[in-house]
Structures are given as C-alpha cells and as structure tokens.
Amino acid sequence: MPYVKPLPSFLTQRYHGWKATTYKENAAWYRKLATEGQHPRAMLITCCDSRVNVASMFGVDAGEFFIHRNVANLVPAFSPSGDHHGTSAAIEYAVTALKVSHLIVLGHSQCGGVKGCLDMCEGRAPELEEQTSFVGRWMDILRPGVERVKAKHPKELDEDEMAEALEKMSVNVALENLMTFPFINEAVDNDTLTLHGLWTDIGSGRLECLESKSR
Amino acid sequence: MPYVKPLPSFLTQRYHGWKATTYKENAAWYRKLATEGQHPRAMLITCCDSRVNVASMFGVDAGEFFIHRNVANLVPAFSPSGDHHGTSAAIEYAVTALKVSHLIVLGHSQCGGVKGCLDMCEGRAPELEEQTSFVGRWMDILRPGVERVKAKHPKELDEDEMAEALEKMSVNVALENLMTFPFINEAVDNDTLTLHGLWTDIGSGRLECLESKSR
Amino acid sequence: MPYVKPLPSFLTQRYHGWKATTYKENAAWYRKLATEGQHPRAMLITCCDSRVNVASMFGVDAGEFFIHRNVANLVPAFSPSGDHHGTSAAIEYAVTALKVSHLIVLGHSQCGGVKGCLDMCEGRAPELEEQTSFVGRWMDILRPGVERVKAKHPKELDEDEMAEALEKMSVNVALENLMTFPFINEAVDNDTLTLHGLWTDIGSGRLECLESKSR
Amino acid sequence: MPYVKPLPSFLTQRYHGWKATTYKENAAWYRKLATEGQHPRAMLITCCDSRVNVASMFGVDAGEFFIHRNVANLVPAFSPSGDHHGTSAAIEYAVTALKVSHLIVLGHSQCGGVKGCLDMCEGRAPELEEQTSFVGRWMDILRPGVERVKAKHPKELDEDEMAEALEKMSVNVALENLMTFPFINEAVDNDTLTLHGLWTDIGSGRLECLESKSR
C-alpha cells in the first residue's frame, strides 16, 4: 500500500503562484543564497502553533532568519549526552556555525503545550504523565516554571491568568536554559550575540517584550 | 550584566508595519483563531535553514499549518523513552490532538546539516563525531541513509550529487520513521492522514515531489 | 469610521499567483470571453457551503458554468410577484437569455440549512420560526419536504438518516419547482434543456445521481 | 415523460478524475470537514456569470469560503419581512452562525445583469420592466445606482464607461446594503467582521480594490 502521496493540489497551485511571482522577482537573490550559503542575522525559536505566523509578523524574507519551531518554544538546559537533541542541535548550528547576532524566543497566548503542562501539574491530565507521552515528557522542561509562577503570584490567579503567566515563564525558562550552553554564554560575554524574549497575544496582535534579565 | 535585551529596532519597525496592515485587515480572523483555537489542515516539517521560506512558497496564512522546523528536517524513529523528544512531541500533538489531514516533509538543496552528516561519515568532520556535538548526534539519525544512497548509486557520485541524493534520502528516512509511530500508522490505515515528501532547489525555486512509497 | 477595507493580503498573494499562471496561460481565452460574452453549457445550483467545492469536483473552467449558490440549493416555486426573486432571476437569465442546455441541482451531506429546517419542523429551533429569521423563512421552501420524507419512510429514521433523506428531498423539491416555471417547462418539452439532480457525500466524495422523475 | 436525466457524461468523466486525484489525495481533509463541520474564513458574494471563476482566481479550496452567487452580486437592503430572502438568508447564516471574519463582494466587467439594469433604466428593455420579469425585479435593487453614477460623472459617459461605473456601483450598493443588516453593523463595530469590495476585468484579469468607505 502506498503511504506517501503527491502534493495536494491546493498547495501545487500556491507553489506555482509563488514561483511565477515572488520567486521570479527575486531569482537573483535566491541564486545568490544558493551559491554563497546562508548568512542569517538572527535565530528565532517559536511554537509550531499554526496561529503564530512569525513570517508575516516580522516580514521574514528568504535568508534572514534561522527558524526553529517546536511545541511551546522550549529550550532544554545544556546536557550534552542527554535528551532533546533536536533543539540543542539547532541552537548549536545557529550560534557556532552561522554565528547569528540575535537569538529571539517568541511565546504566545492560548498555547496548547503550555496548557497541557499546567493540566499535567494540576493532576488534570494523567495521560500526559505517562512515560510514553512525547508531549508530556517534552513539557517536563517547563514543570519547574509552574511552581515559580505560583511563588511569584501570592494571590491566586484564575486559569487564564495562570496560563498567560506560564506562557511568559516558558520564554524566561528558555532564555535561562540558553545561558547554560557554554558557547552561548561565551558569545553573550563577547557581545557577539544578544538574547531577546517576546510574547504575543494572538487575538489582539499585541507583542510584549519581556523584561530584561541579568546575571 | 543584563543578557536579555529589547527587540532590535529593525524588527520593531517590521512588527509595527504588520500590526498596521496585515493584522489590522485580519483582526477579526485573529480574534476568531484566539477564541476558537487552531484547526490546521496540515503539519509541515522542514529545515531551520533561513533560505527555506516555506511561508512564502505556500502562501502560509495564520491558522493553516502546524510547522515544526529542525536541522535537516529529520524525524527520529519511534522510541517512547529515548531521545529527540521535541520532534516526536510536535508530531504527536499534530496527529493525535489536532488531527491534521496531511503531514508534509520538505527537504532542500545546500542543506548544511546534511552536508555535515556526509562529512562526518566520510571522516572529514571529527568534531561532529564528538559525543558532545549536538549537531553530530542529531545527524546520526541520517547515518544509515549514507550507506543506502551509496548502494543505490553504484557509479560513484560527485560531492554535489551525493549531497543532493542524501538530502532527498533525509526526506525518505523521515517518512519511513514517521510510519514507525503507531498513531501515524493507524491514521494512515484509516485514511485520516496522508504523508507527502518534497525537496526544493533553493537557487532555481524548483519543487520535486518525491516518489510514492509503499509498505 | 471606514467599514470597507483593502483585500486581505493572503488573498492578494493568491490572486497574483493566479494572474501569473492560470490567467497568463489562458489570456487569449479570457479576452475572447470578454469580447464575445459567455456561452455556458450548463447552470449549476448548489449550496453556499464551503465544503461543496463544485469548481474542483467538476473541473470548472472560466466560461463553462453559470453558477448560482444559495443556502441548501433551494428553488422556490414559480411566483412572479412573490418572494425569493434572486434565485428565480438567476434561473430566468440562464434559461431564457443564455439558453443553457443543462440545469443541475447539487445537494450535499451535513447541510446546515437542511438541518435547520428539520430542527425547525421538529420544534427544536424556535428562533428559526421567527418572522425575522431570514434562514427560517428561506428554509420554509423545504417544509413540505419534511412530511414527504416521513411518509416515504414508514419505519422511523434516526437523525442522520432523516437529514440525508431531507437533503435529497431538497434536490427533488428544487427540480419539481423548476418545472413550475413556464419557460423551463417549455424548454424541457422542446428538448433544449435537461434537468439533473445530484447529491454528494462530503466525507467520502461519493456522488449520487438522483432517480429520474417523470411527469 | 421523464424530465430529470442522468448526469451528462462529460461531467461524469470529470467527476471520476477529481475522485481519483484531488479527492483521493485529500480524503483525510474531506472526512475531517464532514465530521467537524465547516469553519470558513470568509464569505464571498459574486455573480453567477460563468466567466467569473472565483475558485481559480483565489485558489479556493474545500472548507475555506462560504460562497453565494447571484445575478450581478447584489445585496438587497435589510427587510426582514420582504422579498429577496435567499441572499439575506445566506448572509445571515454566514455572519451569525458561521461567524466568518471577512465578507467580500466581487463585481466584474461585461456583467449582463448590470447591462440589463442600464437598458431598463434607459427605456431600452421594456420586457425587463414587466412585473413578471424576475431579472428586472431583481435588478431593481440597483436602480438608484444608475442615478448616482450619473450624478458622479457630470461629463457624459459612453456606454462602456457607464456599464463599468455601474458594475462598480453595484459593489458599493451591496456594501452599503450589507451595513443595513443589524448583525453586520454590530459585527463591524465589534471588529469581528470586515467588508471588502472588488471588481475584476475579465479580459485582462485585472483586480481592483474599491475605495474605502466610511460611515
């Protein structure tokens, strides 16, 4: 039984449209990118969520941003023989091989991954606690963040406030974990790399720049 | 010393442009996406490479595609207690929670990750063989692909041909590994999910649909 | 306050894609259509439902089909001074001015309008019975169909069976009402027009040709 | 005598082509649309004219657009107990039940309905003035537009210029009439709906975005 099929026609049509317009108008640029390689200015780490249209929000053009997208824009702590290699590999490649100047973590509202983490920590999602749950084990990275959010807000938050606070905490945890990578620490020290934390509200389009963090 | 800084102004400007145009013209749609959640039609797995502007190529709009991007668009085999959780978590979320109808893997020419894998296998990149190399350990997923490419092409390929063949093999390996996930196998059997493999040439903008695969 | 806004950019991009490909490849044909007018072969009456992609299903090309789409693909009976003029005007134009050879009514599964009619007749949708409900008053056209379906199926149908039977009845009622228009009756008598009734199942893509009807 | 006949074979063949290609490649998506219902992003109101191939122009795919097509893309003013229910019902369903984010009215060149209205107003088409003419009574909606076009262009327009101006006026009148529906007014006020006006030239494929309108 064949399990790989041709591209759905609605995408074929869009591709041909792109080829005849955007590509055609920029063919020289694309050719240059192919022969000279990429020199992206920044790495973006954001969520896979279909509503986070980062390419539109930042007018992303070919060659500009090295983009890693995973569930809930998480970054695990430095752990060279451990798990979660995909994200660490992307970061290593961007910082040590491409030497990007900016590393931007973008979180967002209504994040399903963050909500799953919260449900899991509150005992409302036993299926995510299973050893076999990939989403659960991935969201473990954010578990300590739940306690930190609670400690930070002595007055009890309602569910929506809690989710938003944890979404922002996931960006903070990612930034802190980035600093556990020796090559990032060094690049930040040498002023060849700056880190940035953002959170966007999908409904209103608002973009929040998260507070500066110090060592 | 502060290590997290405000958003660079070139991005602030672009964001404000987006907010005043695309967001404003589609505010109703963004609000609907926020309140009703995402219902993406497809998941796209592609490379972090800045030259792969998948959003432009497929006219990607907010809410349409759940996008995971990692180095060399790899998918590890199903291994519920093992490494590489980030990619598996994204796939699990897309297929079991969002129930996307299409899963599309898009590879590309001049892929730095694939080239690294080849160099590593040919003994030209000892640094990638270190246990501490995140990129090396991530590209291990593609190692068996190198032998398969050689077996498939008895006549020796030059370096560029070899790289292109391995880039396409990385898509094939991803598709095969996707089929090792029980929930994907089941969804494919039930005809609720179809898999697609693509490869694009950055310089010419050409898009190749990889051959159908059977079980 | 401005209440009319520019075209959303996701459509602008698609339009430019179409202009550079489909339009460009067929510019001679479009120019001919502009100067010589339309000579469509058939009129299609189908539902507004976004899932009924009649253009794709029948490979509709520019100039081929005069297409009227309304809620639940209804046709009111001939009533020259009465309501529902929009549908009657479309039919009159297609048959008397354009002299189409075929008039095709296409119904479909999971029709929200038909379901509303059923709910209304069963007393489950008092809001649709309000004089001010446009959907309710429009679906009144199908009211007699509910009794006819029940009479035809002495064994009680479950809700899904009932909905499907009424969806097909809506096509039948449309065909019968078409025959109340004198110019249609005459064209059918003269063999210059044939009528056709179809129903499609959205999930399976199945197309059913409804039984022949006689006078 | 049977007056309903089987589907003409040229359509049967096309249907089977669609079933074996587009449907088959997207079966999972169609099944999802059947079980989860439609969530279209926009409503399109356009003319029945066979030359207005809106599905091609905007790469319309299943599930994206709720499409109403009538003669000359007209919208009558809000009149809950009056005529023209079909169009109002479609609008009511799209805005109040489906909660589409965009409502787009698309007019076009060489519109037969608009030309009929002009001929009628100039006394060149007595048959359209008959009480029994469905097209005439339907085009009455655009009658006030004829005077408005003349008032706007003190210099006399030739027949073609007049027709084009009235085609664009028909879009404007539709947009104004849409604003007479309380539920549209409210949705526009709440920024949950935006209105858009377009006109396309069939021969050249040009698309014009009509000027913004304010209240």
Short mmCIF file of N, CA, C and O in Angstrom, two decimals, chain C residues 9-77:
data_model
loop_
_atom_site.label_atom_id
_atom_site.label_comp_id
_atom_site.label_asym_id
_atom_site.label_seq_id
_atom_site.Cartn_x
_atom_site.Cartn_y
_atom_site.Cartn_z
N SER C 9 -4.25 40.31 2.70
CA SER C 9 -3.06 40.02 1.91
C SER C 9 -2.96 38.54 1.50
O SER C 9 -2.37 38.22 0.48
N PHE C 10 -3.55 37.64 2.27
CA PHE C 10 -3.44 36.23 1.85
C PHE C 10 -4.17 36.03 0.53
O PHE C 10 -3.79 35.16 -0.26
N LEU C 11 -5.19 36.82 0.28
CA LEU C 11 -5.89 36.71 -1.00
C LEU C 11 -5.15 37.45 -2.10
O LEU C 11 -5.16 37.04 -3.26
N THR C 12 -4.51 38.55 -1.74
CA THR C 12 -3.71 39.29 -2.72
C THR C 12 -2.64 38.37 -3.30
O THR C 12 -2.44 38.31 -4.52
N GLN C 13 -1.97 37.64 -2.42
CA GLN C 13 -0.91 36.75 -2.89
C GLN C 13 -1.47 35.66 -3.82
O GLN C 13 -0.91 35.36 -4.87
N ARG C 14 -2.58 35.09 -3.41
CA ARG C 14 -3.17 34.05 -4.27
C ARG C 14 -3.60 34.62 -5.61
O ARG C 14 -3.43 33.98 -6.64
N TYR C 15 -4.18 35.82 -5.58
CA TYR C 15 -4.58 36.45 -6.83
C TYR C 15 -3.38 36.65 -7.76
O TYR C 15 -3.44 36.33 -8.94
N HIS C 16 -2.29 37.17 -7.20
CA HIS C 16 -1.12 37.40 -8.05
C HIS C 16 -0.59 36.07 -8.60
O HIS C 16 -0.10 36.02 -9.73
N GLY C 17 -0.67 35.03 -7.81
CA GLY C 17 -0.27 33.71 -8.29
C GLY C 17 -1.13 33.28 -9.47
O GLY C 17 -0.62 32.83 -10.50
N TRP C 18 -2.44 33.46 -9.34
CA TRP C 18 -3.36 33.11 -10.42
C TRP C 18 -3.06 33.94 -11.67
O TRP C 18 -3.00 33.41 -12.78
N LYS C 19 -2.85 35.22 -11.46
CA LYS C 19 -2.61 36.14 -12.58
C LYS C 19 -1.36 35.71 -13.37
O LYS C 19 -1.33 35.78 -14.60
N ALA C 20 -0.34 35.28 -12.63
CA ALA C 20 0.93 34.95 -13.27
C ALA C 20 0.95 33.55 -13.86
O ALA C 20 1.87 33.20 -14.60
N THR C 21 -0.04 32.74 -13.54
CA THR C 21 -0.03 31.36 -14.04
C THR C 21 -1.30 31.08 -14.85
O THR C 21 -1.29 31.20 -16.07
N THR C 22 -2.37 30.72 -14.17
CA THR C 22 -3.60 30.34 -14.88
C THR C 22 -4.08 31.42 -15.84
O THR C 22 -4.39 31.14 -17.00
N TYR C 23 -4.13 32.66 -15.35
CA TYR C 23 -4.58 33.72 -16.25
C TYR C 23 -3.64 33.86 -17.45
O TYR C 23 -4.08 33.89 -18.60
N LYS C 24 -2.35 33.92 -17.15
CA LYS C 24 -1.36 34.16 -18.20
C LYS C 24 -1.41 33.08 -19.29
O LYS C 24 -1.33 33.36 -20.48
N GLU C 25 -1.56 31.84 -18.84
CA GLU C 25 -1.60 30.73 -19.80
C GLU C 25 -2.89 30.73 -20.62
O GLU C 25 -2.97 30.06 -21.65
N ASN C 26 -3.90 31.44 -20.14
CA ASN C 26 -5.20 31.42 -20.80
C ASN C 26 -5.69 32.81 -21.18
O ASN C 26 -6.89 33.01 -21.39
N ALA C 27 -4.76 33.74 -21.30
CA ALA C 27 -5.16 35.13 -21.54
C ALA C 27 -6.01 35.25 -22.81
O ALA C 27 -7.00 36.00 -22.84
N ALA C 28 -5.66 34.49 -23.84
CA ALA C 28 -6.41 34.57 -25.10
C ALA C 28 -7.87 34.17 -24.87
O ALA C 28 -8.80 34.78 -25.39
N TRP C 29 -8.03 33.14 -24.09
CA TRP C 29 -9.39 32.65 -23.79
C TRP C 29 -10.17 33.68 -22.98
O TRP C 29 -11.33 33.96 -23.25
N TYR C 30 -9.53 34.28 -21.96
CA TYR C 30 -10.22 35.28 -21.15
C TYR C 30 -10.61 36.48 -22.01
O TYR C 30 -11.69 37.04 -21.87
N ARG C 31 -9.72 36.87 -22.92
CA ARG C 31 -10.03 38.02 -23.78
C ARG C 31 -11.22 37.70 -24.69
O ARG C 31 -12.09 38.53 -24.92
N LYS C 32 -11.22 36.48 -25.17
CA LYS C 32 -12.34 36.05 -26.03
C LYS C 32 -13.65 36.06 -25.23
O LYS C 32 -14.69 36.49 -25.73
N LEU C 33 -13.58 35.57 -24.00
CA LEU C 33 -14.78 35.56 -23.16
C LEU C 33 -15.29 36.98 -22.93
O LEU C 33 -16.50 37.23 -22.86
N ALA C 34 -14.34 37.93 -22.80
CA ALA C 34 -14.74 39.32 -22.55
C ALA C 34 -15.41 39.93 -23.78
O ALA C 34 -16.42 40.62 -23.67
N THR C 35 -14.85 39.64 -24.96
CA THR C 35 -15.39 40.30 -26.16
C THR C 35 -16.61 39.56 -26.73
O THR C 35 -17.52 40.19 -27.24
N GLU C 36 -16.63 38.25 -26.63
CA GLU C 36 -17.74 37.51 -27.24
C GLU C 36 -18.85 37.17 -26.24
O GLU C 36 -19.86 36.60 -26.62
N GLY C 37 -18.63 37.45 -24.98
CA GLY C 37 -19.67 37.13 -23.99
C GLY C 37 -19.61 35.68 -23.58
O GLY C 37 -18.84 34.88 -24.12
N GLN C 38 -20.43 35.33 -22.60
CA GLN C 38 -20.41 33.96 -22.09
C GLN C 38 -21.40 33.08 -22.85
O GLN C 38 -22.44 33.53 -23.28
N HIS C 39 -21.02 31.84 -23.04
CA HIS C 39 -21.90 30.83 -23.64
C HIS C 39 -21.84 29.56 -22.81
O HIS C 39 -21.39 28.53 -23.29
N PRO C 40 -22.25 29.65 -21.55
CA PRO C 40 -22.10 28.48 -20.67
C PRO C 40 -22.97 27.32 -21.13
O PRO C 40 -24.05 27.52 -21.68
N ARG C 41 -22.46 26.14 -20.88
CA ARG C 41 -23.16 24.93 -21.30
C ARG C 41 -24.25 24.53 -20.31
O ARG C 41 -25.23 23.91 -20.67
N ALA C 42 -24.03 24.87 -19.05
CA ALA C 42 -24.96 24.42 -18.02
C ALA C 42 -25.09 25.44 -16.92
O ALA C 42 -24.21 26.29 -16.72
N MET C 43 -26.21 25.37 -16.20
CA MET C 43 -26.36 26.12 -14.95
C MET C 43 -26.25 25.12 -13.81
O MET C 43 -26.85 24.04 -13.85
N LEU C 44 -25.48 25.51 -12.79
CA LEU C 44 -25.36 24.69 -11.58
C LEU C 44 -26.02 25.43 -10.43
O LEU C 44 -25.72 26.61 -10.21
N ILE C 45 -26.88 24.75 -9.71
CA ILE C 45 -27.45 25.33 -8.50
C ILE C 45 -26.95 24.49 -7.34
O ILE C 45 -27.21 23.28 -7.27
N THR C 46 -26.19 25.10 -6.45
CA THR C 46 -25.69 24.33 -5.33
C THR C 46 -25.65 25.20 -4.07
O THR C 46 -26.05 26.37 -4.10
N CYS C 47 -25.22 24.61 -2.98
CA CYS C 47 -25.26 25.27 -1.68
C CYS C 47 -24.05 26.19 -1.52
O CYS C 47 -22.99 25.98 -2.10
N CYS C 48 -24.18 27.19 -0.67
CA CYS C 48 -23.07 28.11 -0.35
C CYS C 48 -21.99 27.42 0.48
O CYS C 48 -20.88 27.96 0.63
N ASP C 49 -22.31 26.26 1.04
CA ASP C 49 -21.40 25.57 1.99
C ASP C 49 -19.97 25.51 1.45
O ASP C 49 -19.75 25.09 0.31
N SER C 50 -19.02 25.91 2.29
CA SER C 50 -17.62 26.00 1.87
C SER C 50 -17.04 24.64 1.52
O SER C 50 -16.01 24.55 0.85
N ARG C 51 -17.68 23.57 1.99
CA ARG C 51 -17.15 22.23 1.74
C ARG C 51 -17.57 21.67 0.39
O ARG C 51 -17.04 20.65 -0.07
N VAL C 52 -18.56 22.31 -0.24
CA VAL C 52 -19.01 21.87 -1.56
C VAL C 52 -18.17 22.59 -2.59
O VAL C 52 -18.50 23.68 -3.05
N ASN C 53 -17.05 21.99 -2.94
CA ASN C 53 -16.12 22.66 -3.86
C ASN C 53 -16.43 22.22 -5.28
O ASN C 53 -15.71 21.46 -5.91
N VAL C 54 -17.54 22.75 -5.76
CA VAL C 54 -18.08 22.29 -7.04
C VAL C 54 -17.10 22.59 -8.18
O VAL C 54 -17.01 21.83 -9.15
N ALA C 55 -16.32 23.66 -8.04
CA ALA C 55 -15.36 24.03 -9.10
C ALA C 55 -14.29 22.95 -9.24
O ALA C 55 -13.85 22.64 -10.34
N SER C 56 -13.90 22.38 -8.12
CA SER C 56 -12.89 21.33 -8.16
C SER C 56 -13.51 20.02 -8.64
O SER C 56 -12.97 19.32 -9.49
N MET C 57 -14.65 19.68 -8.10
CA MET C 57 -15.30 18.41 -8.40
C MET C 57 -15.60 18.25 -9.89
O MET C 57 -15.49 17.16 -10.44
N PHE C 58 -15.97 19.35 -10.54
CA PHE C 58 -16.32 19.26 -11.96
C PHE C 58 -15.29 19.97 -12.85
O PHE C 58 -15.57 20.27 -14.01
N GLY C 59 -14.11 20.23 -12.32
CA GLY C 59 -13.07 20.85 -13.14
C GLY C 59 -13.56 22.09 -13.86
O GLY C 59 -13.27 22.30 -15.03
N VAL C 60 -14.32 22.89 -13.14
CA VAL C 60 -14.97 24.07 -13.74
C VAL C 60 -13.93 25.04 -14.27
O VAL C 60 -13.03 25.46 -13.55
N ASP C 61 -14.05 25.39 -15.52
CA ASP C 61 -13.16 26.38 -16.11
C ASP C 61 -13.96 27.64 -16.48
O ASP C 61 -15.18 27.60 -16.59
N ALA C 62 -13.25 28.75 -16.67
CA ALA C 62 -13.92 30.01 -16.98
C ALA C 62 -14.79 29.87 -18.22
O ALA C 62 -14.34 29.38 -19.26
N GLY C 63 -16.05 30.28 -18.12
CA GLY C 63 -16.94 30.29 -19.25
C GLY C 63 -17.84 29.08 -19.37
O GLY C 63 -18.73 29.04 -20.23
N GLU C 64 -17.65 28.09 -18.52
CA GLU C 64 -18.40 26.84 -18.69
C GLU C 64 -19.75 26.76 -17.98
O GLU C 64 -20.71 26.23 -18.52
N PHE C 65 -19.78 27.23 -16.73
CA PHE C 65 -20.99 27.02 -15.93
C PHE C 65 -21.49 28.32 -15.32
O PHE C 65 -20.72 29.08 -14.72
N PHE C 66 -22.76 28.54 -15.48
CA PHE C 66 -23.43 29.64 -14.80
C PHE C 66 -23.82 29.09 -13.44
O PHE C 66 -24.59 28.14 -13.34
N ILE C 67 -23.24 29.65 -12.37
CA ILE C 67 -23.37 29.01 -11.06
C ILE C 67 -24.14 29.88 -10.07
O ILE C 67 -23.74 31.01 -9.78
N HIS C 68 -25.24 29.35 -9.59
CA HIS C 68 -25.99 30.03 -8.52
C HIS C 68 -25.82 29.21 -7.25
O HIS C 68 -26.03 28.00 -7.25
N ARG C 69 -25.41 29.88 -6.18
CA ARG C 69 -25.26 29.18 -4.91
C ARG C 69 -26.08 29.88 -3.84
O ARG C 69 -25.93 31.09 -3.63
N ASN C 70 -26.96 29.13 -3.19
CA ASN C 70 -27.72 29.69 -2.08
C ASN C 70 -27.75 28.68 -0.93
O ASN C 70 -27.20 27.59 -1.06
N VAL C 71 -28.37 29.03 0.16
CA VAL C 71 -28.43 28.12 1.30
C VAL C 71 -29.29 26.90 0.95
O VAL C 71 -30.47 27.06 0.59
N ALA C 72 -28.69 25.73 0.99
CA ALA C 72 -29.40 24.45 0.80
C ALA C 72 -29.88 24.21 -0.63
O ALA C 72 -30.79 23.41 -0.84
N ASN C 73 -29.27 24.88 -1.59
CA ASN C 73 -29.57 24.68 -3.01
C ASN C 73 -31.07 24.60 -3.30
O ASN C 73 -31.53 23.69 -4.00
N LEU C 74 -31.82 25.54 -2.76
CA LEU C 74 -33.27 25.53 -2.93
C LEU C 74 -33.70 26.29 -4.17
O LEU C 74 -33.00 27.20 -4.64
N VAL C 75 -34.84 25.94 -4.68
CA VAL C 75 -35.50 26.71 -5.73
C VAL C 75 -36.94 26.90 -5.30
O VAL C 75 -37.64 25.91 -5.03
N PRO C 76 -37.41 28.14 -5.21
CA PRO C 76 -38.83 28.35 -4.87
C PRO C 76 -39.70 28.04 -6.09
O PRO C 76 -39.21 28.04 -7.21
N ALA C 77 -40.97 27.78 -5.85
CA ALA C 77 -41.89 27.58 -6.97
C ALA C 77 -42.09 28.89 -7.73
O ALA C 77 -41.86 29.97 -7.19
#
